[in-house]
Amino acid sequence: MLSIVVPALDEEENLVPLFDELAPILDDLGLPWELLFVDDGSRDETWSRVLQLGERDPRVRGLRLSRNFGHQYALLAGISRARGEAVVTMDADLQHPPRIVPQLVEEWRKGNRVVHTVRLHSQDESVFKRLTSRLFYSVFSFLSGSRLESGMADFRLLDRQAADGLLAFREEGLFLRGIVQWMGFPSSKVEFEARPRHTGNTSYSLGRMIKLMWAGVSSFSLVPLRLAVVLGLLTSLFAIEQGFEAIYRKVVLDVTVPGWTQTMV
């Protein structure tokens, strides 16, 4: 009935604590459930931890990717193998609190095909991260016409119909938050406060964040393409004007040095 999909990259110290906290919460829901870890090319003992948890509880499954494909593709791979009528995606570092899962299920039972989560900005979060997050979501919403709220996370619930709709896409530069919002299924949201990482450091560097932002904007809006066309047209018009001016200086004014006109044209 319920699948929990957790992408993991070098999260060997976090998987067991996550399972220990999550399993009792899922049991209290009274629904048959599975926990699917997606090893996104980890270089530590993440896969060994997945195998150990699978021996400990047969409801734990594992999917091991051949290399690191990135967080978004690991999520998609997990959703494609999830068997539940509802699929919850969350991170392995315990920043997405497991106690929120029952609230997601409750919203799903009300008839919502998608249940988003919105991360509340904490006081210890840097001003730079807070401002860049708000700026990105504002720019994305303006350019794409699909409104994303600042703080929206990949911690969400997808109904089976929404999950199958998502899997029908064949996107380059995957940006799941935009696709899920764009599909337009009935949805609701749940707010949460992110906790500190249980152990380890995030693998989501500034460069990866910028790459994800660019994938989102370029995948969902024609504005960058149109700007490129306009810029190319203006550049061409400027070049033509300069070429005619060079010929005019040579033929009419005769004020150029030898070779200047040919070089300019």
GROMACS .gro file of C-alpha atoms in nm:
model
  265
    1MET     CA    1   0.000   0.000   0.000
    2LEU     CA    2   0.283   0.243   0.090
    3SER     CA    3   0.634   0.269  -0.054
    4ILE     CA    4   0.909   0.484   0.095
    5VAL     CA    5   1.184   0.567  -0.158
    6VAL     CA    6   1.516   0.689  -0.015
    7PRO     CA    7   1.809   0.780  -0.245
    8ALA     CA    8   2.143   0.740  -0.071
    9LEU     CA    9   2.492   0.855  -0.166
   10ASP     CA   10   2.760   0.770   0.092
   11GLU     CA   11   2.507   0.749   0.375
   12GLU     CA   12   2.639   0.439   0.555
   13GLU     CA   13   2.600   0.592   0.901
   14ASN     CA   14   2.247   0.720   0.844
   15LEU     CA   15   2.053   0.424   0.706
   16VAL     CA   16   2.016   0.221   1.027
   17PRO     CA   17   1.907   0.523   1.240
   18LEU     CA   18   1.661   0.618   0.968
   19PHE     CA   19   1.512   0.269   0.961
   20ASP     CA   20   1.496   0.248   1.342
   21GLU     CA   21   1.301   0.575   1.355
   22LEU     CA   22   1.086   0.521   1.048
   23ALA     CA   23   0.974   0.157   1.091
   24PRO     CA   24   0.767   0.207   1.413
   25ILE     CA   25   0.596   0.510   1.257
   26LEU     CA   26   0.504   0.309   0.947
   27ASP     CA   27   0.382   0.016   1.158
   28ASP     CA   28   0.150   0.250   1.349
   29LEU     CA   29  -0.018   0.349   1.021
   30GLY     CA   30  -0.159  -0.003   0.988
   31LEU     CA   31  -0.072  -0.021   0.616
   32PRO     CA   32   0.145  -0.277   0.437
   33TRP     CA   33   0.466  -0.091   0.353
   34GLU     CA   34   0.807  -0.126   0.192
   35LEU     CA   35   1.125   0.077   0.228
   36LEU     CA   36   1.329   0.105  -0.091
   37PHE     CA   37   1.684   0.239  -0.068
   38VAL     CA   38   1.848   0.353  -0.393
   39ASP     CA   39   2.228   0.341  -0.376
   40ASP     CA   40   2.338   0.616  -0.614
   41GLY     CA   41   2.693   0.496  -0.674
   42SER     CA   42   2.815   0.516  -0.314
   43ARG     CA   43   3.183   0.462  -0.241
   44ASP     CA   44   3.140   0.366   0.124
   45GLU     CA   45   2.948   0.081   0.292
   46THR     CA   46   2.601   0.213   0.204
   47TRP     CA   47   2.510  -0.095   0.000
   48SER     CA   48   2.627  -0.329   0.277
   49ARG     CA   49   2.397  -0.146   0.518
   50VAL     CA   50   2.107  -0.189   0.276
   51LEU     CA   51   2.174  -0.565   0.255
   52GLN     CA   52   2.194  -0.592   0.634
   53LEU     CA   53   1.864  -0.411   0.678
   54GLY     CA   54   1.709  -0.636   0.414
   55GLU     CA   55   1.813  -0.942   0.614
   56ARG     CA   56   1.678  -0.782   0.929
   57ASP     CA   57   1.339  -0.691   0.776
   58PRO     CA   58   1.215  -0.831   0.441
   59ARG     CA   59   1.016  -0.513   0.383
   60VAL     CA   60   1.346  -0.337   0.313
   61ARG     CA   61   1.450  -0.352  -0.053
   62GLY     CA   62   1.752  -0.215  -0.233
   63LEU     CA   63   1.828  -0.083  -0.579
   64ARG     CA   64   2.193  -0.031  -0.669
   65LEU     CA   65   2.277   0.199  -0.960
   66SER     CA   66   2.583   0.121  -1.172
   67ARG     CA   67   2.733   0.466  -1.100
   68ASN     CA   68   2.639   0.804  -0.959
   69PHE     CA   69   2.357   0.944  -1.173
   70GLY     CA   70   2.251   1.222  -0.937
   71HIS     CA   71   1.979   1.273  -0.680
   72GLN     CA   72   1.695   1.337  -0.926
   73TYR     CA   73   1.762   1.026  -1.133
   74ALA     CA   74   1.803   0.814  -0.820
   75LEU     CA   75   1.459   0.933  -0.707
   76LEU     CA   76   1.311   0.848  -1.046
   77ALA     CA   77   1.472   0.502  -1.043
   78GLY     CA   78   1.326   0.434  -0.700
   79ILE     CA   79   0.978   0.551  -0.802
   80SER     CA   80   0.995   0.323  -1.107
   81ARG     CA   81   1.053   0.020  -0.879
   82ALA     CA   82   0.813   0.118  -0.601
   83ARG     CA   83   0.509  -0.109  -0.572
   84GLY     CA   84   0.288   0.097  -0.340
   85GLU     CA   85  -0.041   0.271  -0.411
   86ALA     CA   86   0.128   0.573  -0.256
   87VAL     CA   87   0.499   0.656  -0.286
   88VAL     CA   88   0.681   0.881  -0.039
   89THR     CA   89   1.024   1.012  -0.136
   90MET     CA   90   1.262   1.143   0.129
   91ASP     CA   91   1.633   1.189   0.198
   92ALA     CA   92   1.849   0.949   0.396
   93ASP     CA   93   2.016   1.201   0.628
   94LEU     CA   94   1.712   1.241   0.860
   95GLN     CA   95   1.670   1.609   0.770
   96HIS     CA   96   1.329   1.504   0.639
   97PRO     CA   97   1.162   1.402   0.969
   98PRO     CA   98   0.990   1.060   0.953
   99ARG     CA   99   0.716   1.184   1.189
  100ILE     CA  100   0.576   1.387   0.897
  101VAL     CA  101   0.495   1.073   0.694
  102PRO     CA  102   0.160   1.008   0.873
  103GLN     CA  103   0.053   1.364   0.787
  104LEU     CA  104   0.132   1.299   0.421
  105VAL     CA  105  -0.073   0.978   0.429
  106GLU     CA  106  -0.361   1.161   0.597
  107GLU     CA  107  -0.366   1.423   0.321
  108TRP     CA  108  -0.356   1.144   0.061
  109ARG     CA  109  -0.655   0.976   0.221
  110LYS     CA  110  -0.846   1.302   0.175
  111GLY     CA  111  -0.816   1.255  -0.201
  112ASN     CA  112  -0.498   1.449  -0.283
  113ARG     CA  113  -0.293   1.280  -0.555
  114VAL     CA  114   0.019   1.475  -0.458
  115VAL     CA  115   0.118   1.594  -0.112
  116HIS     CA  116   0.405   1.842  -0.116
  117THR     CA  117   0.619   1.944   0.178
  118VAL     CA  118   0.747   2.296   0.234
  119ARG     CA  119   1.060   2.341   0.439
  120LEU     CA  120   1.040   2.626   0.688
  121HIS     CA  121   1.355   2.837   0.693
  122SER     CA  122   1.537   2.788   1.021
  123GLN     CA  123   1.721   3.057   1.213
  124ASP     CA  124   2.059   2.885   1.169
  125GLU     CA  125   2.023   2.879   0.790
  126SER     CA  126   2.258   3.121   0.615
  127VAL     CA  127   2.119   3.442   0.469
  128PHE     CA  128   2.282   3.357   0.135
  129LYS     CA  129   2.105   3.021   0.110
  130ARG     CA  130   1.773   3.172   0.213
  131LEU     CA  131   1.793   3.453  -0.043
  132THR     CA  132   1.915   3.233  -0.330
  133SER     CA  133   1.638   2.981  -0.259
  134ARG     CA  134   1.369   3.249  -0.272
  135LEU     CA  135   1.524   3.404  -0.581
  136PHE     CA  136   1.532   3.074  -0.768
  137TYR     CA  137   1.172   2.981  -0.692
  138SER     CA  138   1.053   3.330  -0.785
  139VAL     CA  139   1.243   3.327  -1.115
  140PHE     CA  140   1.130   2.972  -1.193
  141SER     CA  141   0.765   3.049  -1.124
  142PHE     CA  142   0.781   3.366  -1.336
  143LEU     CA  143   0.951   3.203  -1.635
  144SER     CA  144   0.772   2.868  -1.636
  145GLY     CA  145   0.419   2.968  -1.537
  146SER     CA  146   0.422   2.676  -1.289
  147ARG     CA  147   0.426   2.813  -0.936
  148LEU     CA  148   0.677   2.666  -0.693
  149GLU     CA  149   0.676   2.782  -0.333
  150SER     CA  150   1.005   2.866  -0.166
  151GLY     CA  151   1.118   2.572   0.046
  152MET     CA  152   0.947   2.300  -0.158
  153ALA     CA  153   1.145   1.980  -0.117
  154ASP     CA  154   1.174   1.637  -0.278
  155PHE     CA  155   1.008   1.508   0.038
  156ARG     CA  156   0.659   1.435  -0.096
  157LEU     CA  157   0.387   1.175  -0.145
  158LEU     CA  158   0.274   1.065  -0.490
  159ASP     CA  159  -0.042   0.868  -0.552
  160ARG     CA  160   0.003   0.573  -0.790
  161GLN     CA  161  -0.170   0.767  -1.069
  162ALA     CA  162   0.065   1.063  -1.019
  163ALA     CA  163   0.370   0.834  -0.998
  164ASP     CA  164   0.277   0.661  -1.324
  165GLY     CA  165   0.222   1.000  -1.487
  166LEU     CA  166   0.566   1.111  -1.372
  167LEU     CA  167   0.728   0.796  -1.510
  168ALA     CA  168   0.575   0.867  -1.853
  169PHE     CA  169   0.808   1.167  -1.892
  170ARG     CA  170   1.138   1.128  -2.074
  171GLU     CA  171   1.317   1.439  -1.961
  172GLU     CA  172   1.675   1.552  -2.011
  173GLY     CA  173   1.795   1.761  -1.720
  174LEU     CA  174   1.547   1.615  -1.474
  175PHE     CA  175   1.377   1.855  -1.231
  176LEU     CA  176   1.113   1.657  -1.045
  177ARG     CA  177   0.972   1.946  -0.841
  178GLY     CA  178   0.875   2.126  -1.156
  179ILE     CA  179   0.732   1.820  -1.331
  180VAL     CA  180   0.522   1.714  -1.032
  181GLN     CA  181   0.380   2.066  -0.998
  182TRP     CA  182   0.324   2.098  -1.373
  183MET     CA  183   0.120   1.776  -1.398
  184GLY     CA  184  -0.160   1.949  -1.211
  185PHE     CA  185  -0.298   1.668  -0.995
  186PRO     CA  186  -0.504   1.767  -0.689
  187SER     CA  187  -0.250   1.848  -0.422
  188SER     CA  188  -0.195   1.982  -0.074
  189LYS     CA  189   0.109   2.075   0.130
  190VAL     CA  190   0.254   2.003   0.472
  191GLU     CA  191   0.508   2.231   0.637
  192PHE     CA  192   0.805   2.094   0.830
  193GLU     CA  193   1.119   2.210   1.004
  194ALA     CA  194   1.430   2.038   0.878
  195ARG     CA  195   1.656   1.877   1.134
  196PRO     CA  196   2.037   1.882   1.121
  197ARG     CA  197   2.201   1.599   0.929
  198HIS     CA  198   2.238   1.293   1.151
  199THR     CA  199   2.598   1.234   1.043
  200GLY     CA  200   2.826   1.325   0.756
  201ASN     CA  201   2.831   1.617   0.516
  202THR     CA  202   2.596   1.695   0.234
  203SER     CA  203   2.705   1.589  -0.115
  204TYR     CA  204   2.491   1.864  -0.266
  205SER     CA  205   2.752   2.128  -0.345
  206LEU     CA  206   2.685   2.480  -0.469
  207GLY     CA  207   2.779   2.368  -0.820
  208ARG     CA  208   2.517   2.091  -0.813
  209MET     CA  209   2.256   2.330  -0.683
  210ILE     CA  210   2.326   2.574  -0.968
  211LYS     CA  211   2.312   2.287  -1.218
  212LEU     CA  212   1.974   2.179  -1.079
  213MET     CA  213   1.845   2.536  -1.095
  214TRP     CA  214   1.952   2.570  -1.458
  215ALA     CA  215   1.794   2.236  -1.546
  216GLY     CA  216   1.469   2.353  -1.391
  217VAL     CA  217   1.455   2.687  -1.570
  218SER     CA  218   1.572   2.559  -1.909
  219SER     CA  219   1.340   2.256  -1.902
  220PHE     CA  220   1.023   2.447  -1.818
  221SER     CA  221   1.053   2.774  -2.005
  222LEU     CA  222   1.116   2.893  -2.360
  223VAL     CA  223   1.234   3.229  -2.229
  224PRO     CA  224   1.608   3.138  -2.224
  225LEU     CA  225   1.581   3.010  -2.582
  226ARG     CA  226   1.398   3.324  -2.692
  227LEU     CA  227   1.655   3.543  -2.520
  228ALA     CA  228   1.931   3.359  -2.707
  229VAL     CA  229   1.751   3.417  -3.040
  230VAL     CA  230   1.701   3.787  -2.966
  231LEU     CA  231   2.063   3.826  -2.855
  232GLY     CA  232   2.181   3.651  -3.171
  233LEU     CA  233   1.962   3.875  -3.388
  234LEU     CA  234   2.088   4.193  -3.219
  235THR     CA  235   2.448   4.077  -3.253
  236SER     CA  236   2.396   4.004  -3.623
  237LEU     CA  237   2.236   4.344  -3.685
  238PHE     CA  238   2.526   4.516  -3.509
  239ALA     CA  239   2.777   4.318  -3.717
  240ILE     CA  240   2.600   4.407  -4.044
  241GLU     CA  241   2.591   4.774  -3.947
  242GLN     CA  242   2.963   4.770  -3.868
  243GLY     CA  243   3.036   4.596  -4.198
  244PHE     CA  244   2.851   4.862  -4.399
  245GLU     CA  245   3.023   5.135  -4.198
  246ALA     CA  246   3.363   4.983  -4.280
  247ILE     CA  247   3.279   4.973  -4.653
  248TYR     CA  248   3.146   5.331  -4.638
  249ARG     CA  249   3.470   5.452  -4.478
  250LYS     CA  250   3.674   5.278  -4.750
  251VAL     CA  251   3.471   5.361  -5.061
  252VAL     CA  252   3.316   5.698  -4.981
  253LEU     CA  253   3.542   5.862  -4.725
  254ASP     CA  254   3.866   5.686  -4.821
  255VAL     CA  255   4.004   5.731  -4.469
  256THR     CA  256   4.109   5.373  -4.394
  257VAL     CA  257   4.452   5.213  -4.389
  258PRO     CA  258   4.513   4.914  -4.621
  259GLY     CA  259   4.362   4.589  -4.488
  260TRP     CA  260   4.138   4.752  -4.226
  261THR     CA  261   3.816   4.723  -4.428
  262GLN     CA  262   3.871   4.355  -4.514
  263THR     CA  263   3.949   4.273  -4.152
  264MET     CA  264   3.638   4.452  -4.021
  265VAL     CA  265   3.402   4.295  -4.279
   0.00000   0.00000   0.00000
